[in-house]
Structure formats: C-alpha cells, structure tokens
C-alpha positions as a printed NumPy array, in Angstrom:
array([[ 87.377,  94.286, 115.433],
       [ 86.965,  94.78 , 111.745],
       [ 84.585,  97.173, 110.605],
       [ 81.232,  95.915, 109.818],
       [ 80.42 ,  99.238, 107.328],
       [ 84.173,  99.087, 106.057],
       [ 83.73 ,  95.514, 105.466],
       [ 80.03 ,  96.115, 103.99 ],
       [ 81.928,  98.783, 101.416],
       [ 84.317,  96.487,  99.998],
       [ 81.469,  93.677,  99.934],
       [ 78.958,  95.643,  97.998],
       [ 81.962,  96.79 ,  95.428],
       [ 84.285,  93.787,  95.093],
       [ 83.437,  94.35 ,  91.468],
       [ 84.03 ,  97.715,  90.39 ],
       [ 87.314,  98.201,  93.609],
       [ 88.769,  95.197,  91.8  ],
       [ 88.372,  97.287,  88.194],
       [ 90.363, 100.232,  89.615],
       [ 93.503,  98.577,  90.084],
       [ 95.353,  97.884,  87.553],
       [ 98.507,  97.921,  87.965],
       [101.07 ,  96.044,  90.397],
       [102.59 ,  98.428,  93.074],
       [105.876,  98.958,  91.807],
       [108.746,  99.839,  93.347],
       [107.343,  99.145,  97.019],
       [106.677,  95.601,  96.003],
       [110.293,  95.513,  93.726],
       [112.504,  96.908,  96.799],
       [110.99 ,  94.74 ,  99.118],
       [111.138,  91.75 ,  97.152],
       [114.563,  92.293,  96.425],
       [114.494,  92.3  , 100.492],
       [113.482,  88.407, 100.779],
       [115.84 ,  84.709,  99.585],
       [114.864,  83.694,  96.644],
       [111.498,  81.943,  96.299],
       [110.535,  83.314, 100.238],
       [106.783,  82.005, 101.416],
       [104.759,  85.864, 101.38 ],
       [101.524,  86.467, 103.487],
       [ 99.385,  89.834, 101.262],
       [ 97.323,  91.102, 103.853],
       [ 94.772,  92.443, 101.928],
       [ 95.233,  91.335,  97.822],
       [ 92.075,  92.932,  96.993],
       [ 92.052,  91.87 ,  93.699],
       [ 95.4  ,  90.026,  92.794],
       [ 97.599,  91.638,  91.317],
       [100.568,  92.053,  93.52 ],
       [100.4  ,  88.656,  94.574],
       [100.54 ,  88.323,  90.485],
       [103.615,  89.384,  90.591],
       [104.843,  87.797,  93.21 ],
       [103.734,  83.948,  91.834],
       [105.009,  85.983,  88.48 ],
       [109.085,  85.568,  90.27 ],
       [108.469,  82.539,  91.733],
       [108.098,  83.471,  95.659],
       [105.524,  80.805,  97.449],
       [102.381,  83.709,  98.181],
       [ 99.642,  83.434, 100.252],
       [ 97.316,  85.676,  99.334],
       [ 94.712,  86.455, 101.816],
       [ 91.106,  89.081, 102.573],
       [ 89.082,  89.842, 104.813],
       [ 86.244,  90.162, 102.105],
       [ 84.982,  86.974, 100.332],
       [ 84.06 ,  88.422,  97.672],
       [ 87.277,  90.412,  96.85 ],
       [ 89.052,  86.761,  97.17 ],
       [ 86.977,  85.71 ,  94.022],
       [ 88.737,  88.626,  92.579],
       [ 91.696,  87.515,  93.259],
       [ 90.914,  83.347,  92.593],
       [ 90.092,  85.122,  89.382],
       [ 93.513,  86.509,  88.231],
       [ 95.283,  83.978,  90.888],
       [ 93.926,  80.434,  91.311],
       [ 92.719,  79.299,  93.773],
       [ 95.648,  80.626,  95.863],
       [ 93.879,  82.908,  97.84 ],
       [ 91.537,  82.423, 100.886],
       [ 89.423,  84.377, 103.579],
       [ 91.495,  86.143, 106.353],
       [ 90.75 ,  89.022, 108.637],
       [ 93.091,  90.334, 110.841],
       [ 92.201,  88.975, 113.662],
       [ 92.858,  85.894, 112.701],
       [ 95.985,  85.429, 112.49 ],
       [ 98.129,  83.336, 113.449],
       [100.522,  81.396, 112.535],
       [103.962,  81.637, 114.034],
       [107.118,  82.103, 112.547],
       [105.556,  80.731, 109.304],
       [106.759,  83.465, 106.172],
       [109.563,  85.633, 105.275],
       [107.412,  88.594, 103.703],
       [104.366,  89.893, 104.986],
       [103.435,  92.465, 102.05 ],
       [ 99.567,  95.043, 103.693],
       [ 98.923,  97.649, 100.775],
       [ 97.018, 100.145, 101.114],
       [ 94.444,  97.068, 104.138],
       [ 96.154,  97.945, 107.506],
       [ 93.984, 101.484, 106.973],
       [ 91.273,  99.539, 107.928],
       [ 92.816,  98.241, 111.098],
       [ 91.319, 100.578, 114.559],
       [ 93.979, 102.611, 115.597],
       [ 93.456, 101.19 , 119.256],
       [ 93.823,  97.261, 117.146],
       [ 96.547,  97.916, 115.367],
       [ 99.258,  97.169, 118.298],
       [ 97.588,  94.139, 118.388],
       [ 97.091,  93.184, 114.669],
       [101.118,  94.608, 114.102],
       [101.994,  91.61 , 117.18 ],
       [100.681,  88.941, 115.123],
       [102.348,  90.086, 111.788],
       [105.549,  89.147, 114.268],
       [105.328,  86.454, 115.323],
       [104.07 ,  85.248, 111.594],
       [107.488,  86.404, 110.689],
       [110.448,  83.891, 110.789],
       [113.411,  86.199, 112.713],
       [114.753,  88.852, 110.198],
       [111.778,  88.587, 107.882],
       [110.325,  91.65 , 105.747],
       [106.987,  92.852, 106.547],
       [105.859,  96.338, 104.57 ],
       [102.182,  98.258, 105.566],
       [101.303, 101.397, 104.132],
       [ 98.813, 104.145, 105.401],
       [ 97.019, 107.91 , 104.858],
       [ 98.763, 110.173, 106.201],
       [ 97.054, 112.132, 108.88 ],
       [ 96.241, 112.219, 112.457],
       [ 92.268, 110.729, 114.691],
       [ 90.236, 108.321, 113.414],
       [ 87.552, 108.379, 110.911],
       [ 85.087, 107.246, 107.677],
       [ 85.613, 108.783, 104.375],
       [ 83.496, 109.875, 101.498],
       [ 82.06 , 106.152, 100.53 ],
       [ 81.518, 105.572, 104.357],
       [ 85.052, 102.931, 104.552],
       [ 86.284, 103.624, 108.087],
       [ 90.773, 104.288, 108.404],
       [ 92.948, 104.766, 111.019],
       [ 94.658, 108.14 , 110.122],
       [ 98.096, 107.879, 111.211],
       [101.533, 110.502, 110.913],
       [104.885, 108.877, 111.095],
       [105.439, 109.239, 114.396],
       [103.101, 107.552, 116.   ],
       [102.912, 104.908, 113.219],
       [107.084, 105.041, 114.322],
       [106.071, 104.192, 117.872],
       [103.562, 101.642, 117.338],
       [106.51 ,  99.865, 115.508],
       [108.981, 100.982, 117.897],
       [106.499,  99.425, 120.892],
       [105.504,  96.559, 118.641],
       [109.809,  94.937, 118.796],
       [110.172,  95.581, 115.285],
       [113.641,  96.864, 114.083],
       [114.74 ,  98.726, 111.093],
       [112.238, 100.89 , 110.483],
       [112.299, 102.332, 107.192],
       [108.932, 105.246, 106.615],
       [109.143, 106.687, 103.199],
       [106.254, 108.73 , 101.972],
       [104.948, 109.014,  98.08 ],
       [102.054, 110.915,  96.688],
       [ 99.194, 109.176,  95.26 ],
       [ 95.216, 108.361,  94.965],
       [ 93.378, 105.976,  95.857],
       [ 89.862, 104.443,  95.367],
       [ 88.   , 108.032,  96.438],
       [ 90.37 , 109.839,  93.466],
       [ 91.809, 112.024,  96.665],
       [ 95.282, 113.125,  96.138],
       [ 96.137, 111.295,  99.495],
       [ 99.724, 111.314, 101.298],
       [101.374, 107.324, 101.635],
       [103.296, 106.388, 104.787],
       [105.061, 103.563, 103.644],
       [106.833, 101.446, 106.545],
       [109.243,  98.79 , 106.054],
       [110.319,  96.462, 109.717],
       [111.745,  93.89 , 109.877],
       [111.473,  90.764, 112.81 ]])
C-alpha cells in the first residue's frame, strides 16, 4: 500500500526533512494529550524527526514512535533514543494496545482507496474509548506534489464519511492554515475521533 516514490523521497531527504521541522505540533498535540489518561500509551504513526514523540515522552506518556522510512527513524532515534521503530501503516496489527494514536501529516500519503483499511487497523489498535488524531491536506482527489510525493487530498465531507463508515464516534474536525516541507500555503484538516 505504501507509495514507493514517496518513501524514496523521505529516504533520500531524511536528514534535510528532519532539520526542517523545529517545533512540536502545538495546540493540536496538547488537546490530544489532554484527552488521554496520565502516562497513557500512545502510538505515533509517521514520527518523522521525533519532535512530537519527544514532547509526549517529556510529559510522561508511553510512546511507540513509528515511521515507514528507516532514515527518519534514525533521525527520531537521535532525539528520543531507541524508542522509535520502522513500521508502515499497513503493518499495524495491534489490538487494543493504545490509549491514543497520533498521526500528524502522515496518513495523507495513504492511497485514498486504502485509507478505510488503515483507519480500521488504527481503530482495532486503540483501547475502547481511545482517541485518534490525524491531519490531512484539504482538497479533492489524489496526486503528487512538486517534490513527487503522493497525497490523498480529502474534503472534509469525504474524510468524515470514511471515519463514520469505519465506526468512529465523537468526530471533531478543525481546519487550520499553515504549510509543510514544500513551503506552500496549506489548509490542514485535523480530525479527532474516538473508538
């Protein structure tokens, strides 16, 4: 399910990509952590340089930081030690292991047709009542950016429909403006859901 060209981009640019991001996710991450039990177990999908995992660990959470690119896992390990590991989204097979799942700007690389399957795996990995937060670049359809990375560009309606069809509850969608590694203005969709 992983897109080889996208994985290759991150493999070839792991160090530069890791140096680009200089602060944790801020308000969205804080709200996510506030919804979890103290010291709760968190799965991070797409940990990148480990900055969000570092913040979660500093606040006492038990973090399983993962990324599909070995080079980015190495970058995360520089920041948080051996607490990061290589795992692709489609390899998630945990059952009721986590209080929360954090996927900041990572699931946007899952082919649109495969997103419901990945959402199902995430739901199974959460304990009952667990919280899941993911961010996506808003849009419609699928395509590649100028750097060659694959993106699914969901509308708010399509994203909500995918989550509801997967049995998620308490959906909350927040829209923010920002940018990414490509430095282009970006409308971000932050979806929060409960198992």
